[in-house]
CSV table of C-alpha atoms in Angstrom, one decimal:
chain,number,residue,atom,x,y,z
A,81,UNK,CA,288.0,291.7,-87.5
A,82,UNK,CA,285.3,294.3,-86.7
A,83,UNK,CA,282.5,291.8,-87.3
A,84,UNK,CA,284.1,289.3,-85.0
A,85,UNK,CA,284.4,291.9,-82.2
A,86,UNK,CA,280.7,292.8,-82.6
A,87,UNK,CA,279.8,289.1,-82.5
A,88,UNK,CA,281.8,288.6,-79.3
A,89,UNK,CA,280.0,291.6,-77.7
A,90,UNK,CA,276.6,290.2,-78.6
A,91,UNK,CA,277.6,286.8,-77.0
A,92,UNK,CA,278.8,288.5,-73.8
A,93,UNK,CA,275.5,290.5,-73.6
A,94,UNK,CA,273.4,287.4,-74.1
A,95,UNK,CA,275.5,285.6,-71.5
A,96,UNK,CA,274.9,288.4,-69.0
A,97,UNK,CA,271.1,288.3,-69.6
A,98,UNK,CA,271.1,284.5,-69.2
A,99,UNK,CA,273.0,284.7,-65.9
A,100,UNK,CA,270.7,287.5,-64.6
A,101,UNK,CA,267.7,285.3,-65.4
A,102,UNK,CA,269.1,282.4,-63.6
A,103,UNK,CA,269.9,284.5,-60.6
A,104,UNK,CA,266.4,286.1,-60.6
A,105,UNK,CA,264.8,282.7,-60.7
A,106,UNK,CA,266.7,281.7,-57.5
A,107,UNK,CA,266.6,285.0,-55.8
A,108,UNK,CA,263.1,286.5,-56.4
A,109,UNK,CA,262.8,290.2,-55.6
A,110,UNK,CA,260.8,293.2,-56.6
A,111,UNK,CA,261.5,296.9,-56.3
A,112,UNK,CA,258.5,298.4,-54.4
A,113,UNK,CA,258.1,302.2,-54.4
A,114,UNK,CA,254.5,302.2,-53.1
A,115,UNK,CA,253.9,304.2,-49.8
A,116,UNK,CA,252.3,301.2,-48.1
A,117,UNK,CA,254.8,298.6,-49.5
A,118,UNK,CA,251.9,296.6,-50.9
A,119,UNK,CA,254.3,294.5,-53.1
A,120,UNK,CA,256.6,293.7,-50.3
A,121,UNK,CA,255.8,290.7,-48.0
A,122,UNK,CA,255.4,291.8,-44.4
A,123,UNK,CA,257.5,290.3,-41.6
A,124,UNK,CA,254.3,288.5,-40.3
A,125,UNK,CA,253.9,286.7,-43.7
A,126,UNK,CA,257.6,285.8,-43.8
A,127,UNK,CA,257.4,284.3,-40.2
A,128,UNK,CA,254.4,282.2,-41.3
A,129,UNK,CA,256.1,280.9,-44.4
A,130,UNK,CA,259.4,280.1,-42.7
A,131,UNK,CA,257.5,278.3,-39.9
A,132,UNK,CA,255.7,275.9,-42.2
A,133,UNK,CA,256.4,272.2,-41.5
A,134,UNK,CA,254.0,270.7,-44.1
A,135,UNK,CA,253.3,271.4,-47.7
A,136,UNK,CA,250.5,273.9,-48.4
A,137,UNK,CA,248.5,273.3,-51.6
A,138,UNK,CA,246.8,276.3,-53.1
A,139,UNK,CA,244.2,275.8,-55.8
A,140,UNK,CA,243.4,279.1,-57.6
A,141,UNK,CA,240.1,279.1,-59.5
A,142,UNK,CA,240.3,281.9,-62.0
A,143,UNK,CA,238.3,282.4,-65.2
A,144,UNK,CA,240.3,283.2,-68.3
A,145,UNK,CA,239.5,286.0,-70.8
A,146,UNK,CA,238.1,288.4,-68.2
A,147,UNK,CA,238.3,292.2,-68.5
A,148,UNK,CA,241.6,293.9,-67.7
A,149,UNK,CA,240.8,294.8,-64.1
A,150,UNK,CA,240.1,291.1,-63.3
A,151,UNK,CA,243.1,289.9,-65.3
A,152,UNK,CA,245.3,292.3,-63.2
A,153,UNK,CA,244.0,290.5,-60.0
A,154,UNK,CA,245.0,287.2,-61.5
A,155,UNK,CA,248.5,288.4,-62.4
A,156,UNK,CA,249.0,289.9,-59.0
A,157,UNK,CA,247.8,286.7,-57.3
A,158,UNK,CA,250.2,284.7,-59.5
A,159,UNK,CA,253.1,287.0,-58.6
A,160,UNK,CA,252.2,286.7,-54.9
A,161,UNK,CA,252.1,282.9,-55.1
A,162,UNK,CA,255.5,282.8,-56.8
A,163,UNK,CA,257.0,284.8,-54.0
A,164,UNK,CA,255.3,282.7,-51.4
A,165,UNK,CA,256.7,279.6,-53.0
A,166,UNK,CA,260.2,281.0,-53.1
A,167,UNK,CA,260.1,282.2,-49.5
A,168,UNK,CA,258.6,279.0,-48.1
A,169,UNK,CA,261.5,276.8,-49.0
A,170,UNK,CA,259.4,274.6,-51.3
A,171,UNK,CA,256.5,274.2,-48.8
A,172,UNK,CA,254.0,276.1,-51.1
A,173,UNK,CA,252.5,274.3,-54.1
A,174,UNK,CA,250.0,276.1,-56.3
A,175,UNK,CA,247.9,275.4,-59.4
A,176,UNK,CA,245.6,277.5,-61.5
A,177,UNK,CA,242.3,276.1,-62.7
A,178,UNK,CA,239.8,277.6,-65.2
A,179,UNK,CA,236.4,276.4,-64.0
A,180,UNK,CA,234.7,277.6,-67.2
A,181,UNK,CA,236.5,274.9,-69.2
A,182,UNK,CA,234.0,272.3,-68.2
A,183,UNK,CA,230.8,271.7,-66.1
A,184,UNK,CA,232.8,269.4,-63.8
A,185,UNK,CA,235.4,272.0,-62.9
A,186,UNK,CA,232.7,274.6,-62.4
A,187,UNK,CA,230.8,272.3,-60.1
A,188,UNK,CA,234.0,271.6,-58.2
A,189,UNK,CA,234.6,275.3,-57.6
A,190,UNK,CA,231.1,275.8,-56.4
A,191,UNK,CA,231.3,272.8,-54.1
A,192,UNK,CA,234.5,274.3,-52.6
A,193,UNK,CA,232.5,277.4,-51.7
A,194,UNK,CA,233.6,279.7,-54.5
A,195,UNK,CA,230.6,281.4,-56.0
A,196,UNK,CA,230.7,282.9,-59.5
A,197,UNK,CA,230.5,286.7,-60.1
A,198,UNK,CA,228.5,288.0,-63.1
A,199,UNK,CA,230.9,290.0,-65.2
A,200,UNK,CA,230.0,292.2,-68.3
A,201,UNK,CA,232.0,291.5,-71.4
A,202,UNK,CA,232.1,293.9,-74.4
A,203,UNK,CA,232.2,292.1,-77.7
A,204,UNK,CA,231.9,294.3,-80.7
A,205,UNK,CA,228.6,296.1,-80.3
A,206,UNK,CA,227.2,293.7,-77.7
A,207,UNK,CA,227.5,293.4,-74.0
A,208,UNK,CA,227.5,289.8,-72.7
A,209,UNK,CA,227.4,288.4,-69.2
A,210,UNK,CA,229.6,285.5,-68.1
A,211,UNK,CA,230.2,283.7,-64.8
A,212,UNK,CA,233.6,284.6,-63.5
A,213,UNK,CA,235.5,282.8,-60.7
A,214,UNK,CA,238.2,284.5,-58.7
A,215,UNK,CA,238.8,282.4,-55.6
A,216,UNK,CA,241.1,279.9,-54.1
A,217,UNK,CA,241.4,277.0,-51.6
A,218,UNK,CA,244.3,276.5,-49.2
A,219,UNK,CA,244.9,273.0,-47.9
A,220,UNK,CA,247.3,271.3,-45.4
A,221,UNK,CA,246.5,267.6,-45.1
A,222,UNK,CA,242.8,267.3,-44.3
A,223,UNK,CA,242.5,270.9,-43.2
A,224,UNK,CA,241.1,273.4,-45.7
A,225,UNK,CA,240.4,277.1,-45.9
A,226,UNK,CA,238.4,278.8,-48.7
A,227,UNK,CA,239.0,282.3,-50.0
A,228,UNK,CA,235.8,283.0,-52.0
A,229,UNK,CA,237.0,286.1,-53.6
A,230,UNK,CA,240.6,287.3,-54.1
A,231,UNK,CA,240.8,290.9,-53.0
A,232,UNK,CA,243.2,293.2,-54.8
A,233,UNK,CA,246.2,295.0,-53.3
A,234,UNK,CA,247.1,294.4,-49.7
A,235,UNK,CA,243.9,292.5,-48.9
A,236,UNK,CA,245.3,289.7,-51.1
A,237,UNK,CA,248.3,289.1,-48.8
A,238,UNK,CA,246.2,289.3,-45.6
A,239,UNK,CA,243.6,286.8,-46.8
A,240,UNK,CA,246.3,284.3,-48.1
A,241,UNK,CA,248.5,284.5,-45.0
A,242,UNK,CA,245.7,284.3,-42.5
A,243,UNK,CA,244.2,281.3,-44.4
A,244,UNK,CA,247.6,279.5,-44.2
A,245,UNK,CA,248.0,280.5,-40.5
A,246,UNK,CA,244.5,279.4,-39.6
A,247,UNK,CA,245.1,275.8,-40.7
A,248,UNK,CA,248.8,275.6,-39.9
A,249,UNK,CA,248.3,276.1,-36.2
A,250,UNK,CA,246.7,273.0,-34.6
A,251,UNK,CA,246.7,274.0,-30.9
A,252,UNK,CA,245.6,277.6,-30.7
A,253,UNK,CA,245.6,279.6,-27.4
A,254,UNK,CA,242.3,280.8,-26.1
A,255,UNK,CA,240.8,284.2,-25.5
A,256,UNK,CA,237.4,284.9,-24.0
A,257,UNK,CA,234.6,287.5,-24.3
A,258,UNK,CA,233.0,288.0,-20.9
A,259,UNK,CA,229.2,287.6,-20.8
A,260,UNK,CA,226.5,287.9,-18.2
A,261,UNK,CA,226.4,291.6,-17.6
A,262,UNK,CA,224.4,292.8,-20.6
A,263,UNK,CA,227.4,292.6,-23.0
A,264,UNK,CA,226.7,292.0,-26.7
A,265,UNK,CA,227.1,288.3,-27.7
A,266,UNK,CA,230.2,287.1,-29.3
A,267,UNK,CA,228.4,287.0,-32.6
A,268,UNK,CA,227.8,290.7,-32.4
A,269,UNK,CA,231.5,291.4,-32.7
A,270,UNK,CA,231.8,289.4,-35.9
A,271,UNK,CA,234.7,291.4,-37.5
A,272,UNK,CA,236.9,291.3,-34.4
A,273,UNK,CA,236.2,287.6,-33.8
A,274,UNK,CA,237.0,286.7,-37.4
A,275,UNK,CA,240.3,288.5,-37.1
A,276,UNK,CA,241.2,286.9,-33.8
A,277,UNK,CA,240.2,283.4,-34.9
A,278,UNK,CA,243.3,283.3,-37.1
A,279,UNK,CA,245.5,283.0,-33.9
A,280,UNK,CA,243.1,282.0,-31.2
A,281,UNK,CA,240.1,279.9,-30.2
A,282,UNK,CA,237.6,282.7,-29.3
A,283,UNK,CA,234.8,281.7,-26.9
A,284,UNK,CA,232.3,283.3,-24.5
A,285,UNK,CA,232.9,283.1,-20.8
A,286,UNK,CA,230.5,283.8,-17.9
A,287,UNK,CA,232.1,284.5,-14.5
A,288,UNK,CA,230.7,282.4,-11.7
A,289,UNK,CA,230.6,282.9,-8.0
A,290,UNK,CA,232.7,279.8,-7.3
A,291,UNK,CA,235.3,279.0,-9.9
A,292,UNK,CA,238.2,281.2,-10.7
A,293,UNK,CA,238.7,282.5,-14.2
A,294,UNK,CA,240.9,279.9,-16.0
A,295,UNK,CA,244.5,281.1,-16.5
A,296,UNK,CA,244.7,279.4,-19.9
A,297,UNK,CA,242.9,282.4,-21.3
A,298,UNK,CA,245.6,284.6,-22.8
A,299,UNK,CA,243.3,287.6,-22.6
A,300,UNK,CA,239.7,288.5,-21.6
A,301,UNK,CA,237.5,291.1,-23.3
A,302,UNK,CA,234.9,293.0,-21.4
A,303,UNK,CA,233.0,294.9,-24.1
A,304,UNK,CA,230.1,297.3,-23.4
A,305,UNK,CA,228.6,295.8,-20.2
A,306,UNK,CA,225.2,297.3,-19.3
A,307,UNK,CA,224.2,295.6,-16.1
A,308,UNK,CA,225.6,295.9,-12.6
A,309,UNK,CA,228.7,293.7,-12.1
A,310,UNK,CA,228.7,291.9,-8.7
A,311,UNK,CA,231.6,292.7,-6.4
A,312,UNK,CA,232.8,289.0,-6.4
A,313,UNK,CA,233.1,289.1,-10.2
A,314,UNK,CA,235.6,292.0,-9.8
A,315,UNK,CA,237.4,289.8,-7.2
A,316,UNK,CA,237.7,287.1,-9.9
A,317,UNK,CA,239.1,289.6,-12.4
A,318,UNK,CA,241.6,290.7,-9.8
A,319,UNK,CA,242.8,287.2,-9.3
A,320,UNK,CA,243.0,286.7,-13.1
A,321,UNK,CA,245.2,289.9,-13.4
A,322,UNK,CA,247.2,288.7,-10.4
A,323,UNK,CA,248.1,285.6,-12.3
A,324,UNK,CA,249.5,287.7,-15.3
A,325,UNK,CA,246.4,287.8,-17.5
A,326,UNK,CA,245.4,290.5,-20.0
A,327,UNK,CA,242.1,292.4,-19.9
A,328,UNK,CA,240.6,294.5,-22.6
A,329,UNK,CA,237.8,296.9,-21.4
A,330,UNK,CA,235.6,298.9,-23.8
A,331,UNK,CA,233.0,300.7,-21.7
A,332,UNK,CA,230.4,303.4,-22.5
A,333,UNK,CA,230.4,305.6,-19.5
A,334,UNK,CA,228.3,308.2,-21.3
A,335,UNK,CA,224.8,307.7,-22.9
A,336,UNK,CA,225.1,307.4,-26.6
A,337,UNK,CA,221.4,307.2,-27.5
A,338,UNK,CA,220.3,309.7,-30.2
A,339,UNK,CA,216.6,309.3,-29.4
A,340,UNK,CA,216.9,311.3,-26.2
A,341,UNK,CA,216.6,315.1,-25.7
A,342,UNK,CA,219.6,315.3,-23.5
A,343,UNK,CA,222.9,313.3,-23.4
A,344,UNK,CA,223.8,312.2,-19.9
A,345,UNK,CA,226.0,309.8,-18.0
A,346,UNK,CA,225.1,306.1,-17.8
A,347,UNK,CA,224.3,304.6,-14.4
A,348,UNK,CA,227.4,303.2,-12.6
A,349,UNK,CA,227.6,299.5,-12.9
A,350,UNK,CA,230.5,299.2,-10.5
A,351,UNK,CA,233.2,299.3,-13.2
A,352,UNK,CA,234.2,303.0,-12.6
A,353,UNK,CA,234.8,302.3,-8.9
A,354,UNK,CA,236.8,299.2,-9.6
A,355,UNK,CA,239.0,301.0,-12.1
A,356,UNK,CA,239.4,304.0,-9.7
A,357,UNK,CA,240.9,301.5,-7.2
A,358,UNK,CA,243.5,301.0,-9.9
A,359,UNK,CA,244.0,304.7,-10.2
A,360,UNK,CA,242.2,304.9,-13.6
A,361,UNK,CA,239.6,307.7,-13.7
A,362,UNK,CA,236.7,307.7,-16.2
A,363,UNK,CA,235.5,311.3,-16.3
A,364,UNK,CA,231.8,312.2,-16.6
A,365,UNK,CA,232.3,314.4,-19.7
A,366,UNK,CA,231.6,314.2,-23.4
A,367,UNK,CA,234.5,314.8,-25.8
A,368,UNK,CA,233.7,316.9,-28.8
A,369,UNK,CA,236.1,317.1,-31.7
A,370,UNK,CA,236.2,319.2,-34.9
A,371,UNK,CA,237.7,316.2,-36.7
A,372,UNK,CA,234.5,314.1,-36.5
A,373,UNK,CA,232.0,311.9,-38.3
A,374,UNK,CA,228.6,312.9,-39.6
A,375,UNK,CA,225.0,311.8,-39.2
A,376,UNK,CA,222.1,311.8,-41.6
A,377,UNK,CA,219.6,314.5,-40.9
A,378,UNK,CA,216.3,314.9,-42.9
A,379,UNK,CA,216.0,318.3,-44.5
A,380,UNK,CA,213.3,319.8,-46.7
A,381,UNK,CA,214.3,320.7,-50.2
A,382,UNK,CA,211.2,322.3,-51.7
A,383,UNK,CA,208.4,319.8,-51.7
A,384,UNK,CA,210.6,316.8,-50.9
A,385,UNK,CA,212.6,315.6,-47.9
A,386,UNK,CA,216.2,314.6,-48.4
A,387,UNK,CA,218.9,313.2,-46.0
A,388,UNK,CA,221.8,315.6,-45.6
A,389,UNK,CA,225.2,314.7,-44.0
A,390,UNK,CA,225.8,316.9,-41.0
A,391,UNK,CA,229.1,316.9,-39.1
A,392,UNK,CA,228.6,315.7,-35.5
A,393,UNK,CA,231.5,316.5,-33.1
A,394,UNK,CA,230.3,313.8,-30.6
A,395,UNK,CA,231.7,311.3,-33.1
A,396,UNK,CA,235.5,312.0,-33.0
A,397,UNK,CA,237.6,310.5,-35.7
A,398,UNK,CA,240.9,309.6,-34.0
A,399,UNK,CA,244.2,309.9,-35.9
A,400,UNK,CA,246.3,311.1,-33.1
A,401,UNK,CA,248.0,307.8,-32.1
A,402,UNK,CA,251.1,307.1,-30.0
A,403,UNK,CA,253.9,304.9,-31.2
A,404,UNK,CA,252.8,301.5,-29.9
A,405,UNK,CA,252.3,298.0,-31.3
A,406,UNK,CA,248.5,298.3,-30.8
A,407,UNK,CA,248.3,301.5,-33.0
A,408,UNK,CA,250.8,300.5,-35.6
A,409,UNK,CA,249.4,301.1,-39.1
A,410,UNK,CA,246.1,302.6,-37.8
A,411,UNK,CA,244.8,305.7,-39.7
A,412,UNK,CA,241.3,306.6,-38.5
A,413,UNK,CA,239.3,305.2,-35.6
A,414,UNK,CA,235.7,306.5,-35.0
A,415,UNK,CA,235.1,306.7,-31.3
A,416,UNK,CA,231.5,307.9,-30.7
A,417,UNK,CA,230.5,309.6,-27.4
A,418,UNK,CA,233.9,309.2,-25.9
A,419,UNK,CA,235.0,310.6,-22.5
A,420,UNK,CA,238.4,311.5,-21.1
A,421,UNK,CA,240.5,308.8,-19.2
A,422,UNK,CA,243.2,309.8,-16.8
A,423,UNK,CA,245.7,307.8,-14.7
A,424,UNK,CA,246.9,309.0,-11.4
A,425,UNK,CA,249.0,306.0,-10.3
A,426,UNK,CA,252.7,305.6,-9.9
A,427,UNK,CA,254.1,305.2,-13.4
A,428,UNK,CA,257.4,303.9,-12.1
A,429,UNK,CA,255.5,300.8,-10.9
A,430,UNK,CA,252.9,300.4,-13.5
A,431,UNK,CA,253.7,301.6,-17.0
A,432,UNK,CA,251.0,304.0,-18.3
A,433,UNK,CA,250.8,304.7,-22.1
A,434,UNK,CA,248.2,306.8,-23.9
A,435,UNK,CA,247.2,304.9,-27.1
A,436,UNK,CA,244.9,307.5,-28.7
A,437,UNK,CA,243.9,311.1,-28.1
A,438,UNK,CA,241.4,313.5,-29.5
A,439,UNK,CA,242.7,316.1,-32.0
A,440,UNK,CA,244.2,319.5,-31.3
A,441,UNK,CA,240.8,321.0,-32.0
A,442,UNK,CA,238.7,319.2,-29.3
A,443,UNK,CA,236.9,320.0,-26.1
A,444,UNK,CA,234.7,318.6,-23.3
A,445,UNK,CA,231.1,319.2,-22.3
A,446,UNK,CA,229.7,318.4,-18.9
A,447,UNK,CA,226.3,316.5,-18.9
A,448,UNK,CA,223.5,316.9,-19.3
A,449,UNK,CA,224.0,318.2,-22.9
A,450,UNK,CA,221.1,319.2,-25.0
A,451,UNK,CA,220.9,317.3,-28.3
A,452,UNK,CA,221.1,319.8,-31.1
A,453,UNK,CA,222.0,318.3,-34.4
A,454,UNK,CA,221.9,321.7,-36.2
A,455,UNK,CA,224.1,323.5,-33.7
A,456,UNK,CA,226.7,325.9,-35.3
A,457,UNK,CA,230.0,324.8,-33.7
A,458,UNK,CA,232.8,327.4,-33.4
A,459,UNK,CA,236.5,327.3,-32.4
A,460,UNK,CA,235.5,328.3,-28.8
A,461,UNK,CA,233.8,324.9,-28.4
A,462,UNK,CA,237.2,323.1,-29.0
A,463,UNK,CA,239.5,324.6,-26.3
A,464,UNK,CA,240.7,321.4,-24.5
A,465,UNK,CA,242.9,319.5,-27.0
A,466,UNK,CA,244.3,316.0,-27.0
A,467,UNK,CA,242.0,314.3,-24.5
A,468,UNK,CA,243.0,310.7,-23.6
A,469,UNK,CA,240.5,308.3,-25.2
A,470,UNK,CA,242.4,304.9,-25.0
A,471,UNK,CA,245.2,303.9,-22.6
A,472,UNK,CA,247.3,300.8,-21.8
A,473,UNK,CA,248.7,299.7,-18.5
A,474,UNK,CA,251.4,297.1,-17.9
A,475,UNK,CA,253.1,295.9,-14.8
A,476,UNK,CA,252.0,294.7,-11.3
A,477,UNK,CA,248.4,296.1,-11.7
A,478,UNK,CA,247.1,293.6,-9.1
A,479,UNK,CA,249.6,291.9,-6.8
A,480,UNK,CA,253.2,291.4,-7.7
A,481,UNK,CA,252.9,289.6,-11.1
A,482,UNK,CA,253.1,291.7,-14.3
A,483,UNK,CA,249.8,291.9,-16.2
A,484,UNK,CA,248.3,294.2,-18.8
A,485,UNK,CA,245.1,296.2,-19.3
A,486,UNK,CA,243.7,298.3,-22.2
A,487,UNK,CA,240.8,300.7,-21.5
A,488,UNK,CA,238.9,302.4,-24.3
A,489,UNK,CA,236.4,305.2,-23.8
A,490,UNK,CA,233.5,303.6,-25.7
A,491,UNK,CA,231.9,300.2,-25.6
A,492,UNK,CA,230.4,299.8,-29.0
A,493,UNK,CA,233.1,301.2,-31.3
A,494,UNK,CA,234.0,297.7,-32.6
A,495,UNK,CA,230.6,296.0,-32.2
A,496,UNK,CA,228.7,295.1,-35.4
A,497,UNK,CA,225.5,294.3,-33.6
A,498,UNK,CA,223.2,291.3,-33.7
A,499,UNK,CA,222.0,290.0,-37.1
A,500,UNK,CA,218.4,290.9,-37.6
A,501,UNK,CA,217.8,287.8,-39.7
A,502,UNK,CA,219.5,284.3,-39.8
A,503,UNK,CA,222.2,284.2,-42.4
A,504,UNK,CA,222.2,288.0,-42.9
A,505,UNK,CA,225.7,289.5,-42.7
A,506,UNK,CA,226.3,291.8,-39.8
A,507,UNK,CA,226.6,295.5,-40.2
A,508,UNK,CA,230.2,296.5,-40.9
A,509,UNK,CA,232.1,298.8,-38.6
A,510,UNK,CA,235.0,301.0,-39.7
A,511,UNK,CA,237.9,298.6,-40.5
A,512,UNK,CA,240.4,300.4,-38.2
A,513,UNK,CA,237.9,300.1,-35.3
A,514,UNK,CA,238.0,296.3,-35.6
A,515,UNK,CA,241.8,296.4,-36.2
A,516,UNK,CA,242.3,298.5,-33.0
A,517,UNK,CA,240.3,296.0,-30.8
A,518,UNK,CA,242.1,293.0,-32.4
A,519,UNK,CA,245.5,294.6,-32.1
A,520,UNK,CA,244.8,295.3,-28.4
A,521,UNK,CA,243.9,291.7,-27.7
A,522,UNK,CA,247.0,290.5,-29.6
A,523,UNK,CA,249.2,292.8,-27.4
A,524,UNK,CA,247.5,291.6,-24.2
A,525,UNK,CA,248.1,288.0,-25.4
A,526,UNK,CA,251.8,288.8,-26.1
A,527,UNK,CA,251.3,287.9,-29.8
A,528,UNK,CA,251.7,290.9,-32.1
A,529,UNK,CA,252.7,289.0,-35.2
A,530,UNK,CA,249.7,289.8,-37.4
A,531,UNK,CA,249.3,293.5,-36.4
A,532,UNK,CA,251.6,294.7,-39.1
A,533,UNK,CA,249.8,292.6,-41.7
A,534,UNK,CA,246.3,293.5,-40.4
A,535,UNK,CA,246.8,297.2,-40.7
A,536,UNK,CA,248.9,297.2,-43.9
A,537,UNK,CA,247.7,299.5,-46.6
A,538,UNK,CA,246.8,303.1,-46.9
A,539,UNK,CA,243.0,303.7,-46.8
A,540,UNK,CA,242.7,307.2,-45.4
A,541,UNK,CA,244.8,310.3,-46.2
A,542,UNK,CA,242.8,313.3,-44.9
A,543,UNK,CA,244.0,316.8,-45.7
A,544,UNK,CA,245.8,318.7,-42.9
A,545,UNK,CA,243.5,321.3,-41.3
A,546,UNK,CA,244.2,324.9,-42.5
A,547,UNK,CA,243.7,327.9,-40.2
A,548,UNK,CA,241.3,330.6,-41.3
A,549,UNK,CA,244.1,333.2,-41.6
A,550,UNK,CA,246.0,330.9,-43.9
A,551,UNK,CA,242.9,330.4,-46.0
A,552,UNK,CA,242.4,334.1,-46.3
A,553,UNK,CA,246.0,334.7,-47.3
A,554,UNK,CA,245.8,331.9,-50.0
A,555,UNK,CA,242.6,333.3,-51.3
A,556,UNK,CA,244.0,336.9,-51.8
A,557,UNK,CA,247.2,335.5,-53.2
A,558,UNK,CA,245.3,333.6,-55.8
A,559,UNK,CA,243.5,336.8,-56.8
A,560,UNK,CA,246.4,339.3,-56.8
A,561,UNK,CA,249.4,337.2,-57.6
A,562,UNK,CA,248.5,336.8,-61.3
A,563,UNK,CA,247.9,340.6,-61.5
A,564,UNK,CA,251.2,341.5,-60.0
A,565,UNK,CA,252.9,338.9,-62.2
A,566,UNK,CA,251.5,340.4,-65.4
A,567,UNK,CA,252.4,343.9,-64.2
A,568,UNK,CA,255.9,342.8,-63.5
A,569,UNK,CA,256.3,341.2,-66.9
A,570,UNK,CA,254.9,344.4,-68.5
A,571,UNK,CA,257.3,346.7,-66.6
A,572,UNK,CA,260.2,344.4,-67.5
A,573,UNK,CA,259.3,344.4,-71.2
A,574,UNK,CA,258.8,348.2,-71.2
A,575,UNK,CA,262.2,348.7,-69.5
A,576,UNK,CA,263.9,346.4,-72.0
A,577,UNK,CA,262.3,348.2,-75.0
A,578,UNK,CA,263.3,351.6,-73.7
A,579,UNK,CA,266.9,350.4,-73.3
A,580,UNK,CA,266.9,349.1,-76.9
A,581,UNK,CA,265.5,352.4,-78.1
A,582,UNK,CA,268.1,354.4,-76.2
A,583,UNK,CA,270.9,352.3,-77.6
A,584,UNK,CA,269.5,352.8,-81.1
A,585,UNK,CA,269.4,356.6,-80.6
A,586,UNK,CA,273.0,356.6,-79.2
A,587,UNK,CA,274.2,354.5,-82.1
A,588,UNK,CA,274.9,351.4,-80.1
A,589,UNK,CA,273.5,348.8,-82.5
């Protein structure tokens, strides 16, 4: 009877396990305790998967038998694809291919644009090198996107979702980068353009004296103009805003050249006056911030010269963001040679929002400012906290139709620069700098779907600044606390032993 009862319990347990397995196959879920929710699909990804009309075929080219760190990437990618498949309602099909099995498969991977990596393998007492493939292709019909290398963690979801989105959208809206006033070319903003190309057709546009700016542009970007802008070009911009368009302005009002003895203001190109007519004031001051980036300075160390990193308050690192779709997920934006921006208009008519401010330890300097890399900065230099560095306007900025503007106090913060040689990759800017510009153009275009995914992941967790008085208190506490603790334990033990001795004398055993 007892054996029969145990047998029935085992059958019940096995049945429960079987049912749970069947449920888990139908309802895929994972418990995600990471701070950045890296194992949870973002709303942007879910929207893309639920909006698929055609079957997406994903071919993953992964070499077998790689070291653990690469095998983990393969397993994470497999888990990701399983979740994509379940969430897409059957519109995701994937297959794993080992290119190292044959020369034909290896040639196929390379023809798809997936180049091998050279990986070291430890075998007994020898180190061998082998060609490793960790890439994928994404196809819908005749459209194809290649992911040459599968990035780990949150980069995996971003690359995969944007690849699907890029080929799933056939008729993309347009955004334009204004040219003709000394702005960098569209290729000089490679990181921003690459991010925007997922949702938009990005193209250069030159304002003419005759034609109006096409209203089919969801947003315009005026980035770092250097030459004087004709008055009739501002008239064209006014008409574009009056039709409900969005305008992103990143302008360097202050001179940011390190090869000069003094920092000064840049010559007015007409943009300051035009913005002033809209009640936006670009101040002729430099913002300095204790939370800043650094520059390399040559220093002599005995007989040799070495490059030392020196903090440079003219390179504020922004982490003081408002709660806004543009700044969602941003952690640190470097904004060199920024200046304060203020708005003096009627906020009941046009909504004014500050997107980013300098830190609580910041200040301003009036030009001209002597360039002194080795200056000893003190707290007295940072007495004007939280200066406005990026703002957003929405409402009837021009005319009666609602439009949007974003103004940033530096023109080159998201510019990679022109490639010095053909085929050479551009210089990379800080990732959040590019994210900030792309998010702003998304918001101006009324499409914020990829912002959450673009900025997903924790990349920077700086320590909170500690006041000097607190540092002193902690220092002395570290020195004297152990001493007082030992003395306290000693007095306690002495008191306890005295009580035992007294009890012994009195006969209280």
